Amino acid sequence: MKQGQAARLLFAALALAVSAGATAQTKLKWAHVYETSEPFHTESVWAAQEIEKRTNGRYHIDVYPASQLGKENDINQGLTLGTVDMIISGSSFAAKAFPRIGVTYYPYTFRDPQHLLAYTKSDIYKELVEGYEKKSNNHIVATTYYGTRQTTSNRRIQKCSDMQGLKMRVPDVPAYLAMPRACGANTSPIAFAEVYLALQNGTVEAQENPLTTIEAKKFYEVQKYIALTGHIVDHLNTIISGQLWKKLSPEDRQIFSDVAQQAAERASKQIIAREQQLVDEFKKKGITVDTVNVADFRQTVLDKVPFKQYGYEKADWEKIQAVK
């Protein structure tokens, strides 16, 4: 073989190898509805980069924040349609496929963030996650603490009956409505972007959200009181589409799961730390922050809100209660 011909064959082989290496990388889309400044996004970006590193570049994941690929309902549908590969989403959406998993939104299911995190390592968590996966074909790989929902108001609230007749903005989500309605509040599903103005002009007297949202949306500027009702310990699931999960090798499944769980733990710690700081910061702003009679709220909900009306199982709730 002549030298020039050998060189051409060598270059061709190298080009083929480079081409094969390039096509070996799989590009994935990871979507969520949260802002780029939030831990749910920053830790997802970290996770995407970490997965690429641990798989030696075989997977490259682009993270699309702030509803760039659609609202939460859209990206859940996208898992089935194949338009997205991974998402972060609340269990209320997972409950559309498997209602039982929504029991985690029943008021006072979790005592605090630590109880939620302990639940994610429990047998009942595995049972509910497997039930969702059988119905949806998608795979939950991690759960992140989102924040504990508290109540702001221009009326002081220390026990459930203090909410009687209270004009309160609550999202039009059955589980979110359960506690306020059980306590006698008059709920109104005002659009989130209009809540500040509605509180300011008195259209409503109260609203409920995690402390981080109360800070971000400056609701404290138009509310006198914060009641630490802690009625829902909110959380988000990291979900991989069934199509992608089937393609992953056992080793890659482990990498995706391990990294997603690490990202969830990192984000959860940030949210917990920030909530603890905010109680003192709100007090310094002159807001009255009350610790309420949680047992009173909890019992009222249990007496007035049947599990079955949401498709939940009380037995699942009791198993979660037993988690230490």
Short mmCIF file of C-alpha atoms in Angstrom, two decimals:
data_model
loop_
_atom_site.label_atom_id
_atom_site.label_comp_id
_atom_site.label_asym_id
_atom_site.label_seq_id
_atom_site.Cartn_x
_atom_site.Cartn_y
_atom_site.Cartn_z
CA MET A 1 0.00 0.00 0.00
CA LYS A 2 1.35 3.42 -0.93
CA GLN A 3 2.14 5.92 1.83
CA GLY A 4 -0.43 8.49 0.60
CA GLN A 5 -3.17 5.89 0.39
CA ALA A 6 -2.36 4.67 3.90
CA ALA A 7 -2.54 8.23 5.22
CA ARG A 8 -5.94 8.75 3.59
CA LEU A 9 -7.24 5.53 5.15
CA LEU A 10 -5.93 6.60 8.54
CA PHE A 11 -7.63 10.00 8.30
CA ALA A 12 -10.86 8.33 7.19
CA ALA A 13 -10.70 5.96 10.16
CA LEU A 14 -10.10 8.87 12.54
CA ALA A 15 -13.01 10.81 11.03
CA LEU A 16 -15.25 7.79 11.43
CA ALA A 17 -14.18 7.41 15.06
CA VAL A 18 -14.86 11.08 15.77
CA SER A 19 -18.24 10.79 14.05
CA ALA A 20 -19.11 7.69 16.05
CA GLY A 21 -18.11 9.48 19.26
CA ALA A 22 -20.31 12.43 18.38
CA THR A 23 -23.35 10.32 17.58
CA ALA A 24 -22.83 8.35 20.80
CA GLN A 25 -23.89 11.40 22.84
CA THR A 26 -27.60 11.49 23.60
CA LYS A 27 -29.13 14.95 24.12
CA LEU A 28 -31.99 15.22 26.58
CA LYS A 29 -34.49 17.91 27.62
CA TRP A 30 -35.23 18.61 31.29
CA ALA A 31 -38.14 21.02 31.88
CA HIS A 32 -39.69 22.80 34.87
CA VAL A 33 -41.71 25.93 35.66
CA TYR A 34 -39.42 27.57 38.25
CA GLU A 35 -37.27 30.68 37.88
CA THR A 36 -33.55 30.51 37.18
CA SER A 37 -32.72 31.98 40.60
CA GLU A 38 -34.49 29.19 42.50
CA PRO A 39 -32.68 26.12 43.89
CA PHE A 40 -34.95 23.85 41.83
CA HIS A 41 -33.26 25.26 38.72
CA THR A 42 -29.70 25.77 39.93
CA GLU A 43 -29.52 22.25 41.35
CA SER A 44 -31.05 20.79 38.18
CA VAL A 45 -28.29 22.46 36.18
CA TRP A 46 -25.73 20.99 38.58
CA ALA A 47 -27.35 17.55 38.20
CA ALA A 48 -27.37 17.78 34.39
CA GLN A 49 -23.66 18.57 34.36
CA GLU A 50 -22.92 15.85 36.92
CA ILE A 51 -24.78 13.20 34.90
CA GLU A 52 -22.83 14.19 31.78
CA LYS A 53 -19.58 13.91 33.73
CA ARG A 54 -20.42 10.55 35.35
CA THR A 55 -21.53 9.03 32.04
CA ASN A 56 -18.34 10.24 30.30
CA GLY A 57 -20.31 12.60 28.08
CA ARG A 58 -22.74 9.99 26.75
CA TYR A 59 -25.66 12.13 27.95
CA HIS A 60 -25.96 15.89 27.58
CA ILE A 61 -28.96 17.45 29.32
CA ASP A 62 -30.32 20.94 28.59
CA VAL A 63 -32.45 22.35 31.42
CA TYR A 64 -35.41 24.55 30.39
CA PRO A 65 -36.70 26.69 33.30
CA ALA A 66 -39.59 29.10 33.77
CA SER A 67 -42.16 27.23 31.64
CA GLN A 68 -40.03 27.57 28.48
CA LEU A 69 -41.38 24.20 27.30
CA GLY A 70 -44.88 24.76 28.67
CA LYS A 71 -46.82 24.98 31.90
CA GLU A 72 -46.75 22.17 34.45
CA ASN A 73 -49.62 20.29 32.86
CA ASP A 74 -47.91 20.59 29.44
CA ILE A 75 -44.58 19.20 30.57
CA ASN A 76 -46.29 16.28 32.33
CA GLN A 77 -48.00 15.45 29.04
CA GLY A 78 -44.65 15.95 27.32
CA LEU A 79 -43.21 12.95 29.15
CA THR A 80 -45.74 10.74 27.38
CA LEU A 81 -45.56 12.56 24.05
CA GLY A 82 -41.76 12.40 24.00
CA THR A 83 -41.25 16.18 23.80
CA VAL A 84 -39.39 16.20 27.14
CA ASP A 85 -37.26 13.56 28.85
CA MET A 86 -37.19 14.76 32.45
CA ILE A 87 -39.31 17.17 34.50
CA ILE A 88 -39.76 18.55 38.00
CA SER A 89 -43.41 18.56 39.04
CA GLY A 90 -45.71 18.36 42.06
CA SER A 91 -47.44 15.20 43.23
CA SER A 92 -50.81 16.83 42.49
CA PHE A 93 -50.01 16.25 38.80
CA ALA A 94 -48.76 12.72 39.43
CA ALA A 95 -52.09 12.10 41.18
CA LYS A 96 -53.92 12.59 37.88
CA ALA A 97 -52.44 9.27 36.80
CA PHE A 98 -52.45 7.63 40.23
CA PRO A 99 -54.73 9.41 42.77
CA ARG A 100 -53.28 7.66 45.83
CA ILE A 101 -49.94 9.47 45.54
CA GLY A 102 -51.81 12.74 46.07
CA VAL A 103 -52.40 11.87 49.74
CA THR A 104 -49.19 13.79 50.45
CA TYR A 105 -51.21 16.97 49.76
CA TYR A 106 -53.89 16.15 52.31
CA PRO A 107 -53.48 18.82 55.03
CA TYR A 108 -51.25 17.89 57.95
CA THR A 109 -49.94 14.72 56.36
CA PHE A 110 -46.40 15.80 57.25
CA ARG A 111 -45.31 17.23 60.58
CA ASP A 112 -42.41 19.21 59.11
CA PRO A 113 -39.81 19.08 56.31
CA GLN A 114 -37.80 16.42 58.14
CA HIS A 115 -40.87 14.16 58.21
CA LEU A 116 -41.26 14.63 54.44
CA LEU A 117 -37.61 13.74 53.83
CA ALA A 118 -37.92 10.66 56.05
CA TYR A 119 -41.00 9.64 54.04
CA THR A 120 -38.94 9.67 50.82
CA LYS A 121 -36.85 6.83 52.28
CA SER A 122 -39.82 4.78 53.52
CA ASP A 123 -41.68 1.70 52.27
CA ILE A 124 -44.91 3.67 51.75
CA TYR A 125 -43.02 6.11 49.49
CA LYS A 126 -41.75 3.19 47.41
CA GLU A 127 -45.27 1.77 47.24
CA LEU A 128 -46.85 5.01 46.04
CA VAL A 129 -44.03 5.72 43.57
CA GLU A 130 -44.35 2.21 42.09
CA GLY A 131 -48.11 2.68 41.79
CA TYR A 132 -47.59 5.92 39.88
CA GLU A 133 -45.00 4.30 37.61
CA LYS A 134 -47.32 1.41 36.72
CA LYS A 135 -50.10 3.83 35.74
CA SER A 136 -47.97 6.42 33.93
CA ASN A 137 -44.95 4.39 32.73
CA ASN A 138 -42.79 7.30 33.99
CA HIS A 139 -40.20 6.98 36.76
CA ILE A 140 -39.85 9.17 39.88
CA VAL A 141 -36.16 9.33 40.83
CA ALA A 142 -36.20 11.96 43.60
CA THR A 143 -38.41 14.22 45.71
CA THR A 144 -37.44 17.75 46.76
CA TYR A 145 -38.85 19.84 49.60
CA TYR A 146 -40.59 22.89 48.10
CA GLY A 147 -41.75 24.74 51.19
CA THR A 148 -44.38 24.64 53.91
CA ARG A 149 -47.57 26.53 53.13
CA GLN A 150 -48.41 29.19 55.71
CA THR A 151 -51.21 31.77 55.95
CA THR A 152 -50.93 35.56 55.73
CA SER A 153 -53.87 37.74 56.76
CA ASN A 154 -55.04 41.13 57.95
CA ARG A 155 -56.90 39.28 60.70
CA ARG A 156 -54.97 37.51 63.45
CA ILE A 157 -55.27 33.71 63.22
CA GLN A 158 -54.32 31.46 66.11
CA LYS A 159 -56.92 28.69 65.88
CA CYS A 160 -59.06 27.19 63.14
CA SER A 161 -62.26 29.07 64.07
CA ASP A 162 -60.44 32.42 63.63
CA MET A 163 -60.74 31.83 59.87
CA GLN A 164 -64.54 31.76 59.92
CA GLY A 165 -65.80 34.04 57.15
CA LEU A 166 -62.28 35.09 56.14
CA LYS A 167 -62.04 36.21 52.49
CA MET A 168 -59.05 34.19 51.36
CA ARG A 169 -57.27 33.64 48.06
CA VAL A 170 -56.51 29.94 47.55
CA PRO A 171 -55.49 28.22 44.27
CA ASP A 172 -58.31 26.22 42.70
CA VAL A 173 -56.70 22.94 43.79
CA PRO A 174 -58.88 20.65 45.97
CA ALA A 175 -56.14 19.76 48.47
CA TYR A 176 -55.15 23.43 48.93
CA LEU A 177 -58.80 24.37 49.52
CA ALA A 178 -59.35 21.68 52.16
CA MET A 179 -57.98 23.39 55.27
CA PRO A 180 -59.35 26.94 54.64
CA ARG A 181 -62.83 25.63 53.81
CA ALA A 182 -62.84 23.22 56.77
CA CYS A 183 -62.10 26.22 59.01
CA GLY A 184 -64.90 28.29 57.45
CA ALA A 185 -62.96 30.64 55.15
CA ASN A 186 -64.60 32.03 52.01
CA THR A 187 -62.11 31.05 49.31
CA SER A 188 -61.47 32.80 46.01
CA PRO A 189 -59.26 31.47 43.15
CA ILE A 190 -57.65 34.78 42.12
CA ALA A 191 -54.88 34.51 39.50
CA PHE A 192 -51.46 34.39 41.16
CA ALA A 193 -50.22 37.52 39.36
CA GLU A 194 -53.16 39.49 40.81
CA VAL A 195 -52.87 38.39 44.44
CA TYR A 196 -50.79 41.35 45.68
CA LEU A 197 -53.27 43.90 44.30
CA ALA A 198 -56.24 41.89 45.61
CA LEU A 199 -54.73 41.92 49.11
CA GLN A 200 -53.86 45.59 48.83
CA ASN A 201 -57.35 46.74 47.81
CA GLY A 202 -59.19 44.37 50.16
CA THR A 203 -60.74 42.10 47.54
CA VAL A 204 -59.41 39.34 49.77
CA GLU A 205 -58.05 39.51 53.33
CA ALA A 206 -55.70 36.55 53.28
CA GLN A 207 -53.74 34.04 51.19
CA GLU A 208 -51.55 30.98 51.72
CA ASN A 209 -48.11 30.13 50.35
CA PRO A 210 -44.64 29.09 51.54
CA LEU A 211 -42.61 31.80 53.33
CA THR A 212 -40.22 31.99 50.38
CA THR A 213 -43.12 32.91 48.08
CA ILE A 214 -44.49 35.39 50.61
CA GLU A 215 -41.08 37.06 50.52
CA ALA A 216 -40.58 36.90 46.75
CA LYS A 217 -44.03 38.32 45.96
CA LYS A 218 -43.83 40.86 48.82
CA PHE A 219 -47.20 39.84 50.26
CA TYR A 220 -45.87 40.91 53.67
CA GLU A 221 -46.15 44.53 52.47
CA VAL A 222 -49.95 44.29 52.38
CA GLN A 223 -50.58 41.84 55.26
CA LYS A 224 -50.30 42.39 59.02
CA TYR A 225 -50.06 38.80 60.22
CA ILE A 226 -48.44 35.52 59.31
CA ALA A 227 -49.95 32.42 60.90
CA LEU A 228 -47.67 29.39 60.80
CA THR A 229 -50.49 27.04 59.89
CA GLY A 230 -48.06 24.64 58.15
CA HIS A 231 -51.03 22.92 56.54
CA ILE A 232 -49.20 21.42 53.56
CA VAL A 233 -45.53 20.48 53.40
CA ASP A 234 -45.17 20.95 49.66
CA HIS A 235 -42.74 19.03 47.51
CA LEU A 236 -41.68 18.31 43.92
CA ASN A 237 -40.81 15.10 42.10
CA THR A 238 -38.02 14.64 39.59
CA ILE A 239 -39.50 12.37 36.92
CA ILE A 240 -37.87 10.58 33.99
CA SER A 241 -39.99 9.56 31.00
CA GLY A 242 -40.69 5.87 30.57
CA GLN A 243 -39.19 6.01 27.08
CA LEU A 244 -35.85 7.25 28.40
CA TRP A 245 -35.85 4.97 31.45
CA LYS A 246 -36.24 1.87 29.26
CA LYS A 247 -33.23 2.91 27.17
CA LEU A 248 -30.92 3.45 30.15
CA SER A 249 -28.59 0.64 31.19
CA PRO A 250 -28.79 -0.47 34.84
CA GLU A 251 -25.56 1.44 35.49
CA ASP A 252 -26.89 4.63 33.93
CA ARG A 253 -30.19 4.29 35.78
CA GLN A 254 -28.19 4.25 39.01
CA ILE A 255 -26.24 7.35 37.97
CA PHE A 256 -29.40 9.30 37.04
CA SER A 257 -31.10 8.27 40.30
CA ASP A 258 -28.09 9.00 42.53
CA VAL A 259 -27.47 12.42 41.02
CA ALA A 260 -31.16 13.42 41.07
CA GLN A 261 -31.38 12.45 44.74
CA GLN A 262 -28.25 14.45 45.57
CA ALA A 263 -29.68 17.48 43.76
CA ALA A 264 -32.96 17.10 45.66
CA GLU A 265 -31.12 16.98 49.00
CA ARG A 266 -29.05 20.05 48.12
CA ALA A 267 -32.13 22.07 47.09
CA SER A 268 -34.13 20.91 50.12
CA LYS A 269 -31.41 22.08 52.53
CA GLN A 270 -31.36 25.51 50.90
CA ILE A 271 -35.14 25.93 51.18
CA ILE A 272 -35.24 24.76 54.82
CA ALA A 273 -32.44 27.14 55.79
CA ARG A 274 -34.10 30.09 54.04
CA GLU A 275 -37.48 29.47 55.71
CA GLN A 276 -35.83 29.46 59.13
CA GLN A 277 -34.21 32.82 58.38
CA LEU A 278 -37.44 34.35 57.08
CA VAL A 279 -39.38 34.00 60.34
CA ASP A 280 -36.96 36.39 62.04
CA GLU A 281 -36.76 38.66 59.00
CA PHE A 282 -40.54 39.08 58.87
CA LYS A 283 -40.64 39.87 62.57
CA LYS A 284 -37.99 42.57 62.05
CA LYS A 285 -40.24 44.09 59.36
CA GLY A 286 -42.97 44.49 61.98
CA ILE A 287 -45.09 41.54 60.88
CA THR A 288 -46.71 39.55 63.68
CA VAL A 289 -45.77 35.88 63.21
CA ASP A 290 -47.95 33.49 65.22
CA THR A 291 -47.45 29.83 66.05
CA VAL A 292 -50.96 28.37 65.86
CA ASN A 293 -52.74 25.48 67.54
CA VAL A 294 -51.89 22.95 64.82
CA ALA A 295 -53.74 20.12 66.58
CA ASP A 296 -56.96 22.15 66.37
CA PHE A 297 -56.55 22.75 62.63
CA ARG A 298 -55.54 19.15 61.98
CA GLN A 299 -58.50 17.63 63.83
CA THR A 300 -60.97 19.95 62.11
CA VAL A 301 -59.68 18.85 58.70
CA LEU A 302 -59.82 15.17 59.66
CA ASP A 303 -63.41 15.59 60.87
CA LYS A 304 -64.65 17.49 57.83
CA VAL A 305 -62.58 16.36 54.83
CA PRO A 306 -63.03 12.71 53.73
CA PHE A 307 -60.01 11.08 52.10
CA LYS A 308 -62.18 9.27 49.55
CA GLN A 309 -63.45 12.47 47.95
CA TYR A 310 -59.98 12.99 46.48
CA GLY A 311 -59.27 9.36 45.69
CA TYR A 312 -56.86 9.10 48.63
CA GLU A 313 -56.57 6.16 51.01
CA LYS A 314 -56.56 6.87 54.75
CA ALA A 315 -54.42 3.75 55.20
CA ASP A 316 -51.67 5.44 53.12
CA TRP A 317 -51.95 8.57 55.29
CA GLU A 318 -51.66 6.50 58.44
CA LYS A 319 -48.54 4.75 57.12
CA ILE A 320 -46.98 8.15 56.44
CA GLN A 321 -47.94 9.30 59.96
CA ALA A 322 -46.00 6.32 61.34
CA VAL A 323 -42.78 7.30 59.52
CA LYS A 324 -40.18 8.56 62.01
#
